[in-house]
Amino acid sequence: MGAGPAGLTLARLLEVAGIEAVVIENRSREYVEHRIRAGVLEQGTAELLRDAGVGERMDREGIVHHAIHLQFDGERHRVPLSDLADGRSIVIYGQTEVVKDLIAARLASGLPLLFEVDDVSVHDFDTERPRIGFTHNGEQHELECDVIAGCDGFHGVCRDAIPAGVLETFSRVYPFGWLGILASVAPSIDELVYAHHENGFALLSLRSPVLSRYYVQCRPDENLDEWPDERIWEELQIRTAVEGWTLHEGPILEKGVTGMRSFVAEPMQHGRLYLAGDAAHIVPPTGAKGLNLAINDVCILAEAVVAWCETGSTTGLDGYSAACLRRVWRAEHFSGWMTSMLHSLEGNDPFDLKLQLSQLRYVTTSKAAARSLAENYVGLTTL
Ligand code: FAD
Ligand code: DHB
């Protein structure tokens, strides 16, 4: 269920293993291919896509980065990720591009991928014959299956279909959001910049040599009408200014506001229904972990399904949730930590500000602290 990164990657991994799947998605192909979201792939995510035979364009167009910058007090500090994390790196390649590649591969294989389905419901997943009901092109359908993968995002139907009392949820909503823009201008710096500023956080990222992706901290319910292009550039200029460097402006192609939350539902499974990606957990975007966690979940799920089909063993399926949650909670901590270190906090408590600056100074001067940030950012290999 769901043709986001989780559902499409899972379907691809099952295809490679020769296991049948049907992907159903309630939005149009056009919509899911153009929904601008994440842009940072951990090395492990890039390797998985490559191994699944969908990494060709990523290897051609993706941009490998070996460092990020942390900026505070008007100074920029380079954190050499690869030097600190055993040579590992990240790839800048938009989620939209990952999704386009996965859709193209599935359609090329002639396998079922249904867009614009309606009235989706899941049934009998506490039996050996779960069912999915939906309508497509005005016709009612029922799909009988062995396993349902709920990859239908935070607002999907799968998590809510699990009977009351089964799931325990943990959540935190932040009193701020990100206003993100895609601008038709060459990035002004060739590595990402996470900037702490009294006006609020700002992030400089990119999508290609001619497309910049920038964010500014705003209110979670920010009205975009109050943010004409000039105001966005003005805030970006103020928050990312350093001496001797210029932020180049250009036409804004897209803008949107994302609220921020942390959320985990445990366990990530019930009977033959397995939740993956945003359907089970949300992280604030500051650690660039959302997409990477989604791909990690379905990698574990695919392995478990393959083992079950090939050997009859349910060990992998039984342990699915526990295996995923180790990385999920690590990412929750890392993303929450990055968020609290870099954003203007409610009330602007001067004590909090001093702690943030002390923490930023520490991670940019202590090799031990920087290494901890780096290994989390590029993706831990030890979980
Ligand atoms: P999704 O990408 O949400 O995919 C779920 C799919 O299920 C969707 O296509 C949806 O249409 C479909 N669906 C929903 N309900 C149904 C249904 N009933 N039936 C069938 N299909 C259904 N992460 C970062 O790391 N950096 C970022 O900058 C960043 N920005 C983001 C901005 C926004 C606005 C959002 C919402 C998320 C952002 N994220 C970001 C998080 C990251 O994009 C997600 O973690 C990632 O998309 C998770 O993939 P997924 O496949 O689990 O879920
Ligand atoms: C991007 C998004 C993030 O959440 C992040 O931490 C870094 C980069 C991006 O969209 O490029």
PDB file of N, CA, C and O and ligand atoms in Angstrom, residues 37-40 178 192 194 203 205 207 213 215 285-286 288, ligand 2:
ATOM      1  N   ARG A  37      10.402  16.489  -1.627  1.00  0.00           N
ATOM      2  CA  ARG A  37      10.666  16.169  -0.219  1.00  0.00           C
ATOM      3  C   ARG A  37      12.165  16.053   0.012  1.00  0.00           C
ATOM      4  O   ARG A  37      12.907  16.955  -0.297  1.00  0.00           O
ATOM      5  N   ALA A  38      12.595  14.913   0.512  1.00  0.00           N
ATOM      6  CA  ALA A  38      13.978  14.780   0.959  1.00  0.00           C
ATOM      7  C   ALA A  38      14.987  14.809  -0.185  1.00  0.00           C
ATOM      8  O   ALA A  38      14.622  14.667  -1.351  1.00  0.00           O
ATOM      9  N   GLY A  39      16.263  14.973   0.186  1.00  0.00           N
ATOM     10  CA  GLY A  39      17.298  15.029  -0.848  1.00  0.00           C
ATOM     11  C   GLY A  39      18.610  14.356  -0.492  1.00  0.00           C
ATOM     12  O   GLY A  39      19.519  14.324  -1.310  1.00  0.00           O
ATOM     13  N   VAL A  40      18.706  13.812   0.731  1.00  0.00           N
ATOM     14  CA  VAL A  40      19.986  13.231   1.161  1.00  0.00           C
ATOM     15  C   VAL A  40      19.861  11.712   1.281  1.00  0.00           C
ATOM     16  O   VAL A  40      19.061  11.212   2.070  1.00  0.00           O
ATOM     17  N   TRP A 178       9.398  24.194   8.631  1.00  0.00           N
ATOM     18  CA  TRP A 178      10.371  24.653   7.639  1.00  0.00           C
ATOM     19  C   TRP A 178       9.621  25.163   6.423  1.00  0.00           C
ATOM     20  O   TRP A 178       8.711  24.501   5.923  1.00  0.00           O
ATOM     21  N   LEU A 192      26.337  21.117   1.942  1.00  0.00           N
ATOM     22  CA  LEU A 192      25.177  21.591   2.711  1.00  0.00           C
ATOM     23  C   LEU A 192      25.615  22.474   3.886  1.00  0.00           C
ATOM     24  O   LEU A 192      26.658  22.218   4.500  1.00  0.00           O
ATOM     25  N   TYR A 194      24.056  23.914   7.514  1.00  0.00           N
ATOM     26  CA  TYR A 194      23.031  23.978   8.555  1.00  0.00           C
ATOM     27  C   TYR A 194      23.376  25.201   9.411  1.00  0.00           C
ATOM     28  O   TYR A 194      24.414  25.208  10.085  1.00  0.00           O
ATOM     29  N   LEU A 203      18.789  26.293   6.175  1.00  0.00           N
ATOM     30  CA  LEU A 203      19.537  25.178   5.569  1.00  0.00           C
ATOM     31  C   LEU A 203      19.739  25.457   4.092  1.00  0.00           C
ATOM     32  O   LEU A 203      18.798  25.802   3.376  1.00  0.00           O
ATOM     33  N   SER A 205      20.768  23.645   0.726  1.00  0.00           N
ATOM     34  CA  SER A 205      20.989  22.362   0.083  1.00  0.00           C
ATOM     35  C   SER A 205      20.862  22.565  -1.421  1.00  0.00           C
ATOM     36  O   SER A 205      20.834  23.708  -1.908  1.00  0.00           O
ATOM     37  N   ARG A 207      19.843  20.476  -5.471  1.00  0.00           N
ATOM     38  CA  ARG A 207      19.337  19.320  -6.200  1.00  0.00           C
ATOM     39  C   ARG A 207      20.199  19.002  -7.422  1.00  0.00           C
ATOM     40  O   ARG A 207      20.232  17.868  -7.869  1.00  0.00           O
ATOM     41  N   ARG A 213      18.113  24.119  -3.199  1.00  0.00           N
ATOM     42  CA  ARG A 213      17.008  23.790  -2.299  1.00  0.00           C
ATOM     43  C   ARG A 213      17.344  24.411  -0.947  1.00  0.00           C
ATOM     44  O   ARG A 213      18.330  24.019  -0.296  1.00  0.00           O
ATOM     45  N   TYR A 215      15.948  26.187   2.912  1.00  0.00           N
ATOM     46  CA  TYR A 215      14.885  26.156   3.919  1.00  0.00           C
ATOM     47  C   TYR A 215      15.121  27.256   4.959  1.00  0.00           C
ATOM     48  O   TYR A 215      16.274  27.544   5.307  1.00  0.00           O
ATOM     49  N   PRO A 285      12.995  16.835  10.002  1.00  0.00           N
ATOM     50  CA  PRO A 285      13.893  16.667   8.852  1.00  0.00           C
ATOM     51  C   PRO A 285      15.350  17.069   9.091  1.00  0.00           C
ATOM     52  O   PRO A 285      16.193  16.833   8.222  1.00  0.00           O
ATOM     53  N   THR A 286      15.665  17.649  10.247  1.00  0.00           N
ATOM     54  CA  THR A 286      17.002  18.204  10.465  1.00  0.00           C
ATOM     55  C   THR A 286      18.129  17.178  10.317  1.00  0.00           C
ATOM     56  O   THR A 286      19.261  17.537  10.017  1.00  0.00           O
ATOM     57  N   ALA A 288      17.960  14.616   8.158  1.00  0.00           N
ATOM     58  CA  ALA A 288      17.829  14.028   6.812  1.00  0.00           C
ATOM     59  C   ALA A 288      17.645  12.510   6.873  1.00  0.00           C
ATOM     60  O   ALA A 288      18.246  11.767   6.105  1.00  0.00           O
TER      61      ALA A 288
HETATM   62  C1  DHB B   2      17.533  18.306   2.569  1.00  0.00           C
HETATM   63  C2  DHB B   2      16.554  18.039   3.470  1.00  0.00           C
HETATM   64  C3  DHB B   2      16.881  17.804   4.777  1.00  0.00           C
HETATM   65  O1  DHB B   2      15.933  17.519   5.675  1.00  0.00           O
HETATM   66  C4  DHB B   2      18.198  17.849   5.199  1.00  0.00           C
HETATM   67  O2  DHB B   2      18.480  17.638   6.507  1.00  0.00           O
HETATM   68  C5  DHB B   2      19.184  18.113   4.291  1.00  0.00           C
HETATM   69  C6  DHB B   2      18.853  18.344   2.962  1.00  0.00           C
HETATM   70  C7  DHB B   2      17.160  18.557   1.160  1.00  0.00           C
HETATM   71  O3  DHB B   2      15.960  18.612   0.872  1.00  0.00           O
HETATM   72  O4  DHB B   2      18.043  18.706   0.320  1.00  0.00           O
END
